[in-house]
Every structure is written in structure tokens, then in C-alpha cells.
Amino acid sequence: MRICVLASGSKGNATYVEGGGVRLLIDAGISCRDLEKRLAAVGESPDGLDGILITHEHIDHVRGLARFVDRHGTPVFANEGTAAVVERQCRLEGKSPPPDFTLFESRVPFALGGLTVTPVRTSHDTAEPVAYTLDDGAARLGYFTDLGFVSGEVAAALAACDALVLESNHDLTMLRESGRPFALISRIAGDSGHLSNDQACEAIARCASPNLRALVLAHLSEECNQPAVARACMARALKARGLAPALAVAEQSVPLPFLEV
Ligand SMILES: [Zn+2]
Ligand SMILES: [Zn+2]
């Protein structure tokens, strides 16, 4: 599998994955124009994609979806709860919603070409949020962002992955001292918000597979985190567990180099 995080953070998320004979995106949370630009920058065409997997309906995951699908005819995969809200949001914004969603059920694996896609339920403040694992028979990638907390279901899925894109959203002290309204701080730090650096480290310390080969820290807050802080925290957790995967921190404004697993 080849994986490229095109954009990651509270301003927009999208990841390109190629494997099992298919090319797809997970989320389309930057504008259509930016998606096209970033795909071009990493040498990929926006045409002929086999699907876009949607995690949930927050704008930072679907911002460019309607226009991208309109221009490139990409099939969209989502569960019923997410699809219904995305359709409603598109209509409210005067956009034509994706013409048809391929609906799946959370927790039920499905085939997309030679990939087995498993939607993993997460705890996040949307209709029916999911993370994903994608398996091509040789390696398994986990895409885990907007987690709220690491549930038993997420922990079990994460433990079986050879490569991970994992949320490391905020440093709790920076969040608490950010001057943001208390309600917002509580939402972000709460069980249906986002994982802190410490929570991400704890998840790795507790559950990571001994076969973990690559780890990308993702969905970092620009105001309440710093890449060097998140990376140092995770490096300690990996060392304590005796793991040495390739470690990267995803960025908001530029794609990461391709990972191969
Ligand atoms: Zn979200
Ligand atoms: Zn998000």
C-alpha cells in the first residue's frame, strides 16, 4: 500500500491511499481546488479514483467533497448516518450533494477492489463517526482521527495495524491555557472530542502491534499543539514499548511524502 496524507488538522483533512488495485481518498476536507492541487503535487490524478471514504460530516472532513465528486465522478462511501447529514448540509449550502452514496454498515468489513475496508465506530460528536482499517492482504493501515477517546473497539482495531495515521490533536496544558471558552475546551478534551498527545501516546503504549512499521501523527491543533511536542511525546512512548516505526507528523498546508507499507 502507498499512503499520502495530503492535509491534516482542524482546517481540513484528506489522505490518498493506493493498494489492492484501487486508488482512493479518505475524507475530502480541503477545497476541491486544493485537493486537485495536492494530488497533482504528489503525482496523482484526481480522475479515476475508486472511492472517497468519509469518516464523518464535520466540515474539515467534507469541505471539498460535493464539488470534487461533481467534477470527477468519484464514488462516495459512507454509513447511513453520515450520508444523511452530508446530503442535508450540501443542500443547506446550495451545493448539489454527491449523486449517490455507497452505504456501508459500521463494523461490517467490505471489499473495495483488493482492499478489505473495516469501518470502526468512534466516539465523536457527529451522527455516526467512524475510523477505518484498510487491508490489502499484506499489510493493514489504520486511519484513526477525531476519536474522542480510545474505546475498546478502537484499541482492538489499532492493535492489528502495521501502519497508522493516528490523531494527536492537542497538548492538554496548551489547550487549557489557550484562552478559549470553557465549553469549547471541554468539548475538545471530552470523550466525544479529540485525542490529546498523551492519549495518543497511551494508546500506542497500550495497544500498538509489535509489527508497527509506520506511524503518522495527525489532526494536530495549530493553536494548542506543536509538532515537536507531539513527536517527542510519541518518541518516548515508542521507545518505552521497544518499537521503532517510521514516525512522521502530518501537516495542514503541505502533503507528507508517500509512505509505503
Ligand atoms: Zn470531527
Ligand atoms: Zn476533524
XYZ file of C-alpha atoms and ligand atoms in Angstrom:
263
model
C 0.000 0.000 0.000
C 1.076 3.596 -0.673
C -0.261 6.301 1.601
C -0.008 10.065 1.380
C -1.544 12.399 3.951
C -2.498 15.360 1.753
C -3.748 17.595 4.572
C -4.345 17.131 8.275
C -5.657 19.396 11.025
C -8.737 21.289 12.085
C -8.760 23.274 8.818
C -9.108 20.198 6.626
C -8.247 16.527 6.258
C -7.628 14.276 3.273
C -5.452 11.210 2.721
C -4.668 9.372 -0.508
C -4.290 5.572 -0.398
C -3.360 3.164 -3.165
C -3.410 -0.603 -2.721
C -5.188 -3.799 -3.699
C -5.570 -2.416 -7.223
C -7.578 0.650 -6.127
C -6.889 4.342 -5.553
C -8.938 6.206 -3.017
C -9.229 9.127 -0.665
C -10.137 9.054 2.986
C -12.062 12.309 3.600
C -12.190 15.364 1.352
C -11.945 18.136 3.911
C -9.983 20.719 1.917
C -11.437 22.630 -1.023
C -11.796 20.834 -4.340
C -9.155 23.118 -5.820
C -6.682 22.323 -3.030
C -7.401 18.602 -3.344
C -6.654 18.748 -7.066
C -3.505 20.786 -6.453
C -2.176 18.490 -3.765
C -2.912 15.332 -5.727
C -1.034 16.882 -8.657
C 1.832 17.842 -6.334
C 2.273 14.183 -5.328
C 1.941 12.959 -8.918
C -1.625 11.633 -8.736
C -4.601 12.371 -10.969
C -7.945 13.325 -9.406
C -9.656 11.312 -12.148
C -10.306 7.604 -11.963
C -10.299 7.359 -8.171
C -12.225 4.308 -6.988
C -13.773 5.982 -3.983
C -13.798 8.530 -1.195
C -14.334 7.058 2.266
C -15.970 9.542 4.632
C -15.273 9.366 8.366
C -17.898 11.914 9.493
C -19.698 15.057 8.409
C -17.625 17.778 10.113
C -16.634 20.409 7.569
C -12.910 19.695 7.994
C -13.632 16.230 6.520
C -16.102 17.046 3.729
C -15.402 20.644 2.643
C -14.402 19.792 -0.940
C -16.495 16.638 -1.315
C -19.524 17.831 -3.323
C -17.525 19.817 -5.857
C -14.813 17.162 -6.230
C -17.407 14.457 -6.877
C -19.249 16.729 -9.285
C -16.061 17.347 -11.281
C -14.528 13.872 -11.157
C -17.459 11.481 -10.693
C -15.816 9.721 -7.728
C -17.967 7.175 -5.854
C -18.545 8.084 -2.199
C -18.657 5.565 0.648
C -20.292 6.396 3.979
C -22.617 4.900 6.541
C -26.272 5.904 6.559
C -25.993 8.350 9.447
C -23.130 10.309 7.898
C -24.553 10.210 4.356
C -27.873 11.668 5.508
C -26.226 14.622 7.262
C -23.780 15.287 4.406
C -26.712 15.403 1.959
C -28.588 17.826 4.212
C -25.507 20.034 4.682
C -24.903 20.197 0.917
C -28.495 21.279 0.268
C -28.333 23.938 3.000
C -25.161 25.315 1.391
C -26.777 25.320 -2.061
C -24.412 22.605 -3.365
C -25.650 19.513 -5.164
C -24.928 16.558 -2.899
C -22.971 13.560 -4.224
C -25.448 11.789 -6.566
C -25.246 8.515 -4.733
C -23.505 7.162 -1.719
C -22.454 3.569 -1.447
C -23.712 2.842 2.024
C -21.936 0.518 4.429
C -22.653 -0.522 7.968
C -20.275 0.462 10.748
C -18.267 -2.538 11.995
C -19.053 -4.590 8.865
C -15.988 -5.094 6.616
C -16.497 -4.654 2.870
C -14.336 -5.160 -0.213
C -13.128 -2.287 -2.341
C -11.135 -3.913 -5.144
C -8.491 -5.976 -3.386
C -8.780 -3.983 -0.159
C -10.798 -5.032 2.843
C -12.187 -1.888 4.427
C -13.426 -2.039 8.018
C -15.292 0.962 9.445
C -14.538 1.195 13.169
C -17.002 3.105 15.351
C -15.576 6.085 17.196
C -16.782 8.401 19.917
C -17.108 11.857 18.340
C -19.880 14.437 18.357
C -21.408 13.595 14.966
C -24.164 11.312 13.642
C -22.260 8.063 13.078
C -18.496 8.670 13.090
C -16.004 6.008 12.042
C -12.292 5.383 11.664
C -11.062 2.855 9.101
C -8.691 -0.018 8.659
C -7.661 -0.957 5.115
C -6.055 -4.328 4.467
C -4.540 -5.473 1.143
C -3.666 -8.945 2.398
C -0.025 -7.998 3.027
C -0.389 -5.001 5.353
C -3.060 -3.195 7.295
C -3.379 0.583 7.548
C -5.392 2.240 10.293
C -6.804 5.749 9.886
C -7.842 6.958 13.333
C -8.732 10.617 13.837
C -11.496 12.511 15.651
C -11.608 9.748 18.243
C -12.890 11.355 21.429
C -11.266 8.589 23.412
C -9.748 5.202 22.664
C -12.631 2.781 23.094
C -12.126 -0.968 23.348
C -13.283 -1.268 19.739
C -10.744 1.321 18.533
C -7.965 -0.218 20.662
C -8.561 -3.676 19.187
C -8.575 -2.349 15.614
C -5.480 -0.235 16.208
C -3.587 -3.203 17.669
C -3.866 -5.107 14.388
C -2.342 -2.377 12.183
C 1.081 -2.321 10.504
C 0.788 1.390 9.737
C -1.224 4.069 11.497
C -2.448 7.578 10.921
C -3.334 8.496 14.485
C -4.834 11.641 15.969
C -2.580 13.589 18.343
C -4.684 16.735 18.488
C -3.606 18.849 21.422
C -1.300 19.293 24.334
C -3.674 19.405 27.278
C -1.838 22.234 29.051
C -1.718 24.350 25.896
C -5.432 23.700 25.372
C -6.308 24.654 28.961
C -4.227 27.835 28.710
C -5.457 28.744 25.231
C -7.935 31.364 26.403
C -10.717 29.580 24.521
C -14.197 29.444 26.050
C -14.545 26.775 28.717
C -17.298 24.991 26.768
C -15.031 24.636 23.727
C -12.103 23.385 25.803
C -14.413 20.847 27.456
C -15.730 19.703 24.088
C -12.274 19.187 22.574
C -10.855 17.427 25.643
C -14.033 15.427 26.283
C -14.942 11.878 25.330
C -16.532 12.946 22.048
C -13.867 15.457 21.029
C -10.239 14.824 20.145
C -7.290 12.796 21.465
C -4.543 14.683 23.262
C -0.870 13.893 22.730
C -0.881 11.957 25.995
C -3.927 9.922 24.978
C -2.338 9.080 21.626
C 0.871 8.023 23.392
C -1.058 5.942 25.879
C -2.935 4.198 23.053
C 0.362 3.299 21.390
C 1.956 2.235 24.679
C -1.030 0.045 25.493
C -2.063 -1.398 22.134
C 0.394 -0.916 19.253
C 1.302 -4.027 17.301
C 4.919 -5.254 17.552
C 4.761 -5.151 13.731
C 4.005 -1.425 13.579
C 6.182 -0.049 10.756
C 4.911 3.474 10.239
C 3.110 5.989 12.425
C 1.827 9.374 11.292
C 0.606 11.762 13.974
C -2.411 13.592 12.601
C -5.090 16.247 13.134
C -2.751 18.429 15.218
C -4.268 21.646 16.513
C -2.351 24.638 15.189
C -3.094 26.688 18.314
C -2.919 24.059 21.034
C -0.110 21.778 19.912
C 3.339 21.845 18.369
C 4.679 19.175 16.023
C 7.908 18.890 18.034
C 5.963 18.394 21.294
C 3.698 15.707 19.814
C 6.635 13.955 18.184
C 8.784 13.960 21.347
C 5.914 12.595 23.427
C 5.334 9.780 20.929
C 9.022 9.017 20.521
C 9.210 8.373 24.278
C 6.141 6.109 24.192
C 7.522 4.119 21.255
C 10.906 3.708 22.911
C 9.312 2.527 26.148
C 7.466 -0.127 24.172
C 10.567 -1.110 22.198
C 9.083 -0.031 18.868
C 10.869 1.942 16.159
C 8.420 2.624 13.309
C 8.991 5.446 10.838
C 7.459 8.420 12.670
C 6.056 11.483 10.907
C 3.829 14.415 11.803
C 1.170 15.321 9.237
C 0.798 18.939 8.189
C -2.103 21.220 7.445
C -0.684 23.026 4.466
C 1.553 20.583 2.601
C 1.309 16.861 1.777
C 3.658 14.444 3.529
C 5.935 12.225 1.411
C 4.414 8.857 0.465
C 4.638 6.055 2.992
C 4.930 2.515 1.688
C 3.784 -0.433 3.795
Zn -14.671 15.958 13.697
Zn -11.705 16.730 12.283
